[in-house]
């Protein structure tokens, strides 16, 4: 009888231990999880759809060509904003954001620049920065062409979210969203905002 009770108690303790381990793993995922919204080339355009996605992100990353300060203000109201200035951005925007932004999010190093090219077509200066910094993600904008490419040579994920604004030759307005969990980039998704 005592042995049977003992087995029952040990069995229950094992289940509790497994449950607590599962909870710890889930909690770690939550603590180290960042939901990222990546956009570029708004060219002074912002709408409720963009802002809704921004409000559901932990961080908003903008790869340049904000267009005006109102776009920046609206994005800052929605959440934490990181970015770089683009070639059309005025002096006030250039004073607020760098040309090149190198930062870490969780355990992922990021290099962002507005005009930087893409794997096998990097601007010469950019390739040197990437070789020196060794980021996991390289972000650029400017082209209005959505691109997600992995550079096998430099072991870098290149992201260009296309253009979220209505100015330019692109037809579909796009953004990217993804999650960073520790050192992993997961759940990358293209957001189509509709025709411009």
PDB file of C-alpha atoms in Angstrom:
ATOM      1  CA  UNK A   1       0.000   0.000   0.000  1.00  0.00           C
ATOM      2  CA  UNK A   2       2.763   2.449   0.929  1.00  0.00           C
ATOM      3  CA  UNK A   3       4.706   1.537  -2.212  1.00  0.00           C
ATOM      4  CA  UNK A   4       1.619   2.214  -4.346  1.00  0.00           C
ATOM      5  CA  UNK A   5       1.086   5.653  -2.720  1.00  0.00           C
ATOM      6  CA  UNK A   6       4.774   6.388  -3.170  1.00  0.00           C
ATOM      7  CA  UNK A   7       4.582   5.562  -6.930  1.00  0.00           C
ATOM      8  CA  UNK A   8       1.490   7.774  -7.232  1.00  0.00           C
ATOM      9  CA  UNK A   9       3.230  10.689  -5.520  1.00  0.00           C
ATOM     10  CA  UNK A  10       6.396  10.225  -7.614  1.00  0.00           C
ATOM     11  CA  UNK A  11       4.260  10.059 -10.761  1.00  0.00           C
ATOM     12  CA  UNK A  12       2.481  13.288  -9.835  1.00  0.00           C
ATOM     13  CA  UNK A  13       5.787  14.988  -9.032  1.00  0.00           C
ATOM     14  CA  UNK A  14       7.161  13.944 -12.416  1.00  0.00           C
ATOM     15  CA  UNK A  15       4.116  15.457 -14.135  1.00  0.00           C
ATOM     16  CA  UNK A  16       4.480  18.676 -12.118  1.00  0.00           C
ATOM     17  CA  UNK A  17       8.195  18.806 -12.960  1.00  0.00           C
ATOM     18  CA  UNK A  18       7.462  18.310 -16.669  1.00  0.00           C
ATOM     19  CA  UNK A  19       4.787  21.008 -16.548  1.00  0.00           C
ATOM     20  CA  UNK A  20       7.127  23.470 -14.806  1.00  0.00           C
ATOM     21  CA  UNK A  21       9.863  22.729 -17.359  1.00  0.00           C
ATOM     22  CA  UNK A  22       7.378  23.381 -20.179  1.00  0.00           C
ATOM     23  CA  UNK A  23       6.320  26.658 -18.506  1.00  0.00           C
ATOM     24  CA  UNK A  24       9.959  27.721 -18.139  1.00  0.00           C
ATOM     25  CA  UNK A  25      10.590  27.103 -21.859  1.00  0.00           C
ATOM     26  CA  UNK A  26       7.456  29.056 -22.807  1.00  0.00           C
ATOM     27  CA  UNK A  27       8.378  31.901 -20.454  1.00  0.00           C
ATOM     28  CA  UNK A  28      11.908  32.071 -21.885  1.00  0.00           C
ATOM     29  CA  UNK A  29      10.437  32.278 -25.383  1.00  0.00           C
ATOM     30  CA  UNK A  30       8.195  35.113 -24.263  1.00  0.00           C
ATOM     31  CA  UNK A  31      10.952  37.005 -22.452  1.00  0.00           C
ATOM     32  CA  UNK A  32      13.382  36.783 -25.375  1.00  0.00           C
ATOM     33  CA  UNK A  33      10.784  37.228 -28.119  1.00  0.00           C
ATOM     34  CA  UNK A  34      10.606  40.470 -30.091  1.00  0.00           C
ATOM     35  CA  UNK A  35       7.962  41.005 -32.757  1.00  0.00           C
ATOM     36  CA  UNK A  36       9.437  43.208 -35.473  1.00  0.00           C
ATOM     37  CA  UNK A  37       7.697  45.269 -38.137  1.00  0.00           C
ATOM     38  CA  UNK A  38      10.056  46.288 -40.948  1.00  0.00           C
ATOM     39  CA  UNK A  39       9.056  48.933 -43.443  1.00  0.00           C
ATOM     40  CA  UNK A  40      10.676  51.447 -45.754  1.00  0.00           C
ATOM     41  CA  UNK A  41      10.005  54.155 -48.297  1.00  0.00           C
ATOM     42  CA  UNK A  42       6.833  55.581 -46.794  1.00  0.00           C
ATOM     43  CA  UNK A  43       7.521  58.869 -48.627  1.00  0.00           C
ATOM     44  CA  UNK A  44       5.319  60.936 -46.260  1.00  0.00           C
ATOM     45  CA  UNK A  45       2.493  58.380 -46.331  1.00  0.00           C
ATOM     46  CA  UNK A  46       1.085  56.612 -43.274  1.00  0.00           C
ATOM     47  CA  UNK A  47      -2.329  55.034 -42.826  1.00  0.00           C
ATOM     48  CA  UNK A  48      -4.326  53.144 -40.217  1.00  0.00           C
ATOM     49  CA  UNK A  49      -3.360  49.772 -41.670  1.00  0.00           C
ATOM     50  CA  UNK A  50       0.371  50.466 -41.248  1.00  0.00           C
ATOM     51  CA  UNK A  51      -0.249  51.795 -37.742  1.00  0.00           C
ATOM     52  CA  UNK A  52      -2.285  48.734 -36.762  1.00  0.00           C
ATOM     53  CA  UNK A  53       0.639  46.474 -37.666  1.00  0.00           C
ATOM     54  CA  UNK A  54       3.002  48.874 -35.870  1.00  0.00           C
ATOM     55  CA  UNK A  55       0.942  48.723 -32.668  1.00  0.00           C
ATOM     56  CA  UNK A  56       1.166  44.921 -32.706  1.00  0.00           C
ATOM     57  CA  UNK A  57       4.976  44.962 -32.927  1.00  0.00           C
ATOM     58  CA  UNK A  58       7.482  45.248 -30.096  1.00  0.00           C
ATOM     59  CA  UNK A  59       9.807  47.240 -32.360  1.00  0.00           C
ATOM     60  CA  UNK A  60       9.292  49.100 -35.631  1.00  0.00           C
ATOM     61  CA  UNK A  61      12.262  49.295 -37.978  1.00  0.00           C
ATOM     62  CA  UNK A  62      12.200  51.802 -40.854  1.00  0.00           C
ATOM     63  CA  UNK A  63      14.839  51.521 -43.589  1.00  0.00           C
ATOM     64  CA  UNK A  64      14.685  55.158 -44.702  1.00  0.00           C
ATOM     65  CA  UNK A  65      12.786  57.629 -46.872  1.00  0.00           C
ATOM     66  CA  UNK A  66      10.338  58.485 -44.103  1.00  0.00           C
ATOM     67  CA  UNK A  67       9.401  61.564 -46.104  1.00  0.00           C
ATOM     68  CA  UNK A  68       8.357  63.789 -43.218  1.00  0.00           C
ATOM     69  CA  UNK A  69       8.347  64.116 -39.445  1.00  0.00           C
ATOM     70  CA  UNK A  70       4.638  63.245 -39.186  1.00  0.00           C
ATOM     71  CA  UNK A  71       5.370  59.667 -40.282  1.00  0.00           C
ATOM     72  CA  UNK A  72       8.042  59.419 -37.584  1.00  0.00           C
ATOM     73  CA  UNK A  73       5.732  60.872 -34.932  1.00  0.00           C
ATOM     74  CA  UNK A  74       2.916  58.448 -35.772  1.00  0.00           C
ATOM     75  CA  UNK A  75       5.256  55.441 -35.726  1.00  0.00           C
ATOM     76  CA  UNK A  76       6.733  56.539 -32.384  1.00  0.00           C
ATOM     77  CA  UNK A  77       3.232  56.749 -30.910  1.00  0.00           C
ATOM     78  CA  UNK A  78       2.710  53.134 -31.995  1.00  0.00           C
ATOM     79  CA  UNK A  79       5.917  51.757 -30.451  1.00  0.00           C
ATOM     80  CA  UNK A  80       9.697  51.690 -30.281  1.00  0.00           C
ATOM     81  CA  UNK A  81      11.168  53.009 -33.536  1.00  0.00           C
ATOM     82  CA  UNK A  82      14.609  52.349 -35.005  1.00  0.00           C
ATOM     83  CA  UNK A  83      15.651  53.564 -38.425  1.00  0.00           C
ATOM     84  CA  UNK A  84      18.001  55.237 -40.853  1.00  0.00           C
ATOM     85  CA  UNK A  85      17.555  58.283 -43.012  1.00  0.00           C
ATOM     86  CA  UNK A  86      17.009  57.900 -46.732  1.00  0.00           C
ATOM     87  CA  UNK A  87      18.050  59.933 -49.736  1.00  0.00           C
ATOM     88  CA  UNK A  88      14.835  62.026 -49.744  1.00  0.00           C
ATOM     89  CA  UNK A  89      14.829  62.747 -46.012  1.00  0.00           C
ATOM     90  CA  UNK A  90      15.346  66.340 -44.867  1.00  0.00           C
ATOM     91  CA  UNK A  91      17.917  67.658 -42.397  1.00  0.00           C
ATOM     92  CA  UNK A  92      15.633  67.271 -39.331  1.00  0.00           C
ATOM     93  CA  UNK A  93      15.185  63.573 -40.076  1.00  0.00           C
ATOM     94  CA  UNK A  94      18.912  63.177 -40.754  1.00  0.00           C
ATOM     95  CA  UNK A  95      19.588  64.742 -37.360  1.00  0.00           C
ATOM     96  CA  UNK A  96      17.357  62.162 -35.671  1.00  0.00           C
ATOM     97  CA  UNK A  97      18.432  58.993 -37.505  1.00  0.00           C
ATOM     98  CA  UNK A  98      21.864  57.834 -38.664  1.00  0.00           C
ATOM     99  CA  UNK A  99      22.830  56.875 -42.201  1.00  0.00           C
ATOM    100  CA  UNK A 100      23.927  53.459 -40.944  1.00  0.00           C
ATOM    101  CA  UNK A 101      22.337  51.868 -37.893  1.00  0.00           C
ATOM    102  CA  UNK A 102      24.183  48.955 -36.287  1.00  0.00           C
ATOM    103  CA  UNK A 103      22.423  47.441 -33.296  1.00  0.00           C
ATOM    104  CA  UNK A 104      21.517  44.236 -31.518  1.00  0.00           C
ATOM    105  CA  UNK A 105      18.009  42.987 -30.922  1.00  0.00           C
ATOM    106  CA  UNK A 106      18.030  40.180 -28.399  1.00  0.00           C
ATOM    107  CA  UNK A 107      21.042  38.161 -29.613  1.00  0.00           C
ATOM    108  CA  UNK A 108      20.806  39.160 -33.296  1.00  0.00           C
ATOM    109  CA  UNK A 109      23.130  41.783 -34.758  1.00  0.00           C
ATOM    110  CA  UNK A 110      21.590  44.037 -37.403  1.00  0.00           C
ATOM    111  CA  UNK A 111      23.063  46.451 -39.954  1.00  0.00           C
ATOM    112  CA  UNK A 112      20.600  48.837 -41.611  1.00  0.00           C
ATOM    113  CA  UNK A 113      21.248  51.383 -44.372  1.00  0.00           C
ATOM    114  CA  UNK A 114      18.859  52.897 -46.902  1.00  0.00           C
ATOM    115  CA  UNK A 115      20.947  52.390 -50.055  1.00  0.00           C
ATOM    116  CA  UNK A 116      23.047  49.259 -49.671  1.00  0.00           C
ATOM    117  CA  UNK A 117      22.321  46.792 -52.433  1.00  0.00           C
ATOM    118  CA  UNK A 118      21.809  43.096 -51.855  1.00  0.00           C
ATOM    119  CA  UNK A 119      23.833  39.846 -51.971  1.00  0.00           C
ATOM    120  CA  UNK A 120      26.280  39.820 -54.887  1.00  0.00           C
ATOM    121  CA  UNK A 121      25.348  43.473 -55.624  1.00  0.00           C
ATOM    122  CA  UNK A 122      26.354  45.285 -52.428  1.00  0.00           C
ATOM    123  CA  UNK A 123      27.649  48.831 -52.594  1.00  0.00           C
ATOM    124  CA  UNK A 124      31.454  48.521 -52.071  1.00  0.00           C
ATOM    125  CA  UNK A 125      31.423  50.412 -48.752  1.00  0.00           C
ATOM    126  CA  UNK A 126      28.516  48.299 -47.488  1.00  0.00           C
ATOM    127  CA  UNK A 127      30.281  45.007 -48.217  1.00  0.00           C
ATOM    128  CA  UNK A 128      33.241  46.149 -46.125  1.00  0.00           C
ATOM    129  CA  UNK A 129      30.924  47.087 -43.245  1.00  0.00           C
ATOM    130  CA  UNK A 130      29.198  43.703 -43.435  1.00  0.00           C
ATOM    131  CA  UNK A 131      32.519  41.843 -43.443  1.00  0.00           C
ATOM    132  CA  UNK A 132      33.704  43.833 -40.434  1.00  0.00           C
ATOM    133  CA  UNK A 133      30.485  43.789 -38.378  1.00  0.00           C
ATOM    134  CA  UNK A 134      29.345  40.240 -39.229  1.00  0.00           C
ATOM    135  CA  UNK A 135      25.612  40.820 -38.616  1.00  0.00           C
ATOM    136  CA  UNK A 136      22.942  38.141 -38.849  1.00  0.00           C
ATOM    137  CA  UNK A 137      20.586  40.571 -40.667  1.00  0.00           C
ATOM    138  CA  UNK A 138      21.339  43.237 -43.273  1.00  0.00           C
ATOM    139  CA  UNK A 139      18.474  45.609 -44.072  1.00  0.00           C
ATOM    140  CA  UNK A 140      18.200  48.076 -46.925  1.00  0.00           C
ATOM    141  CA  UNK A 141      15.405  49.960 -48.642  1.00  0.00           C
ATOM    142  CA  UNK A 142      15.432  52.416 -51.580  1.00  0.00           C
ATOM    143  CA  UNK A 143      14.674  50.040 -54.452  1.00  0.00           C
ATOM    144  CA  UNK A 144      10.949  49.671 -53.627  1.00  0.00           C
ATOM    145  CA  UNK A 145      11.500  45.969 -54.423  1.00  0.00           C
ATOM    146  CA  UNK A 146      10.682  43.497 -51.695  1.00  0.00           C
ATOM    147  CA  UNK A 147      13.584  41.076 -51.276  1.00  0.00           C
ATOM    148  CA  UNK A 148      14.399  38.335 -48.806  1.00  0.00           C
ATOM    149  CA  UNK A 149      17.703  36.675 -49.647  1.00  0.00           C
ATOM    150  CA  UNK A 150      20.283  34.676 -47.753  1.00  0.00           C
ATOM    151  CA  UNK A 151      23.909  35.516 -48.494  1.00  0.00           C
ATOM    152  CA  UNK A 152      25.738  32.188 -48.170  1.00  0.00           C
ATOM    153  CA  UNK A 153      29.170  33.798 -48.517  1.00  0.00           C
ATOM    154  CA  UNK A 154      28.731  36.265 -45.638  1.00  0.00           C
ATOM    155  CA  UNK A 155      26.084  34.192 -43.790  1.00  0.00           C
ATOM    156  CA  UNK A 156      23.677  37.134 -43.602  1.00  0.00           C
ATOM    157  CA  UNK A 157      19.929  37.329 -44.104  1.00  0.00           C
ATOM    158  CA  UNK A 158      19.194  40.304 -46.370  1.00  0.00           C
ATOM    159  CA  UNK A 159      15.814  41.986 -45.982  1.00  0.00           C
ATOM    160  CA  UNK A 160      14.321  44.757 -48.094  1.00  0.00           C
ATOM    161  CA  UNK A 161      10.665  45.333 -47.162  1.00  0.00           C
ATOM    162  CA  UNK A 162       9.790  47.084 -50.427  1.00  0.00           C
ATOM    163  CA  UNK A 163       7.782  50.306 -50.132  1.00  0.00           C
ATOM    164  CA  UNK A 164       4.906  50.997 -47.745  1.00  0.00           C
ATOM    165  CA  UNK A 165       4.150  54.401 -49.254  1.00  0.00           C
ATOM    166  CA  UNK A 166       2.323  55.418 -52.400  1.00  0.00           C
ATOM    167  CA  UNK A 167       5.119  57.322 -54.165  1.00  0.00           C
ATOM    168  CA  UNK A 168       7.311  55.410 -56.620  1.00  0.00           C
ATOM    169  CA  UNK A 169       7.040  52.877 -59.390  1.00  0.00           C
ATOM    170  CA  UNK A 170       6.048  49.855 -57.275  1.00  0.00           C
ATOM    171  CA  UNK A 171       2.512  48.521 -57.641  1.00  0.00           C
ATOM    172  CA  UNK A 172       1.977  46.666 -54.355  1.00  0.00           C
ATOM    173  CA  UNK A 173       2.702  48.352 -51.025  1.00  0.00           C
ATOM    174  CA  UNK A 174       4.608  45.928 -48.769  1.00  0.00           C
ATOM    175  CA  UNK A 175       6.229  45.464 -45.371  1.00  0.00           C
ATOM    176  CA  UNK A 176       7.806  42.535 -43.525  1.00  0.00           C
ATOM    177  CA  UNK A 177       7.177  41.227 -40.064  1.00  0.00           C
ATOM    178  CA  UNK A 178       9.021  38.558 -38.126  1.00  0.00           C
ATOM    179  CA  UNK A 179      10.052  37.473 -34.673  1.00  0.00           C
ATOM    180  CA  UNK A 180      13.433  37.380 -33.035  1.00  0.00           C
ATOM    181  CA  UNK A 181      13.693  34.776 -30.298  1.00  0.00           C
ATOM    182  CA  UNK A 182      17.141  34.928 -28.721  1.00  0.00           C
ATOM    183  CA  UNK A 183      19.427  34.364 -31.690  1.00  0.00           C
ATOM    184  CA  UNK A 184      16.772  32.995 -34.055  1.00  0.00           C
ATOM    185  CA  UNK A 185      14.780  34.819 -36.734  1.00  0.00           C
ATOM    186  CA  UNK A 186      11.397  33.150 -37.114  1.00  0.00           C
ATOM    187  CA  UNK A 187       7.944  33.510 -38.632  1.00  0.00           C
ATOM    188  CA  UNK A 188       9.003  35.882 -41.412  1.00  0.00           C
ATOM    189  CA  UNK A 189       5.922  37.123 -43.233  1.00  0.00           C
ATOM    190  CA  UNK A 190       5.260  39.469 -46.153  1.00  0.00           C
ATOM    191  CA  UNK A 191       2.539  42.020 -45.455  1.00  0.00           C
ATOM    192  CA  UNK A 192       0.762  43.250 -48.565  1.00  0.00           C
ATOM    193  CA  UNK A 193      -0.956  46.576 -47.901  1.00  0.00           C
ATOM    194  CA  UNK A 194      -2.720  46.701 -51.245  1.00  0.00           C
ATOM    195  CA  UNK A 195      -2.168  48.459 -54.535  1.00  0.00           C
ATOM    196  CA  UNK A 196      -0.940  52.021 -54.269  1.00  0.00           C
TER     197      UNK A 196
END
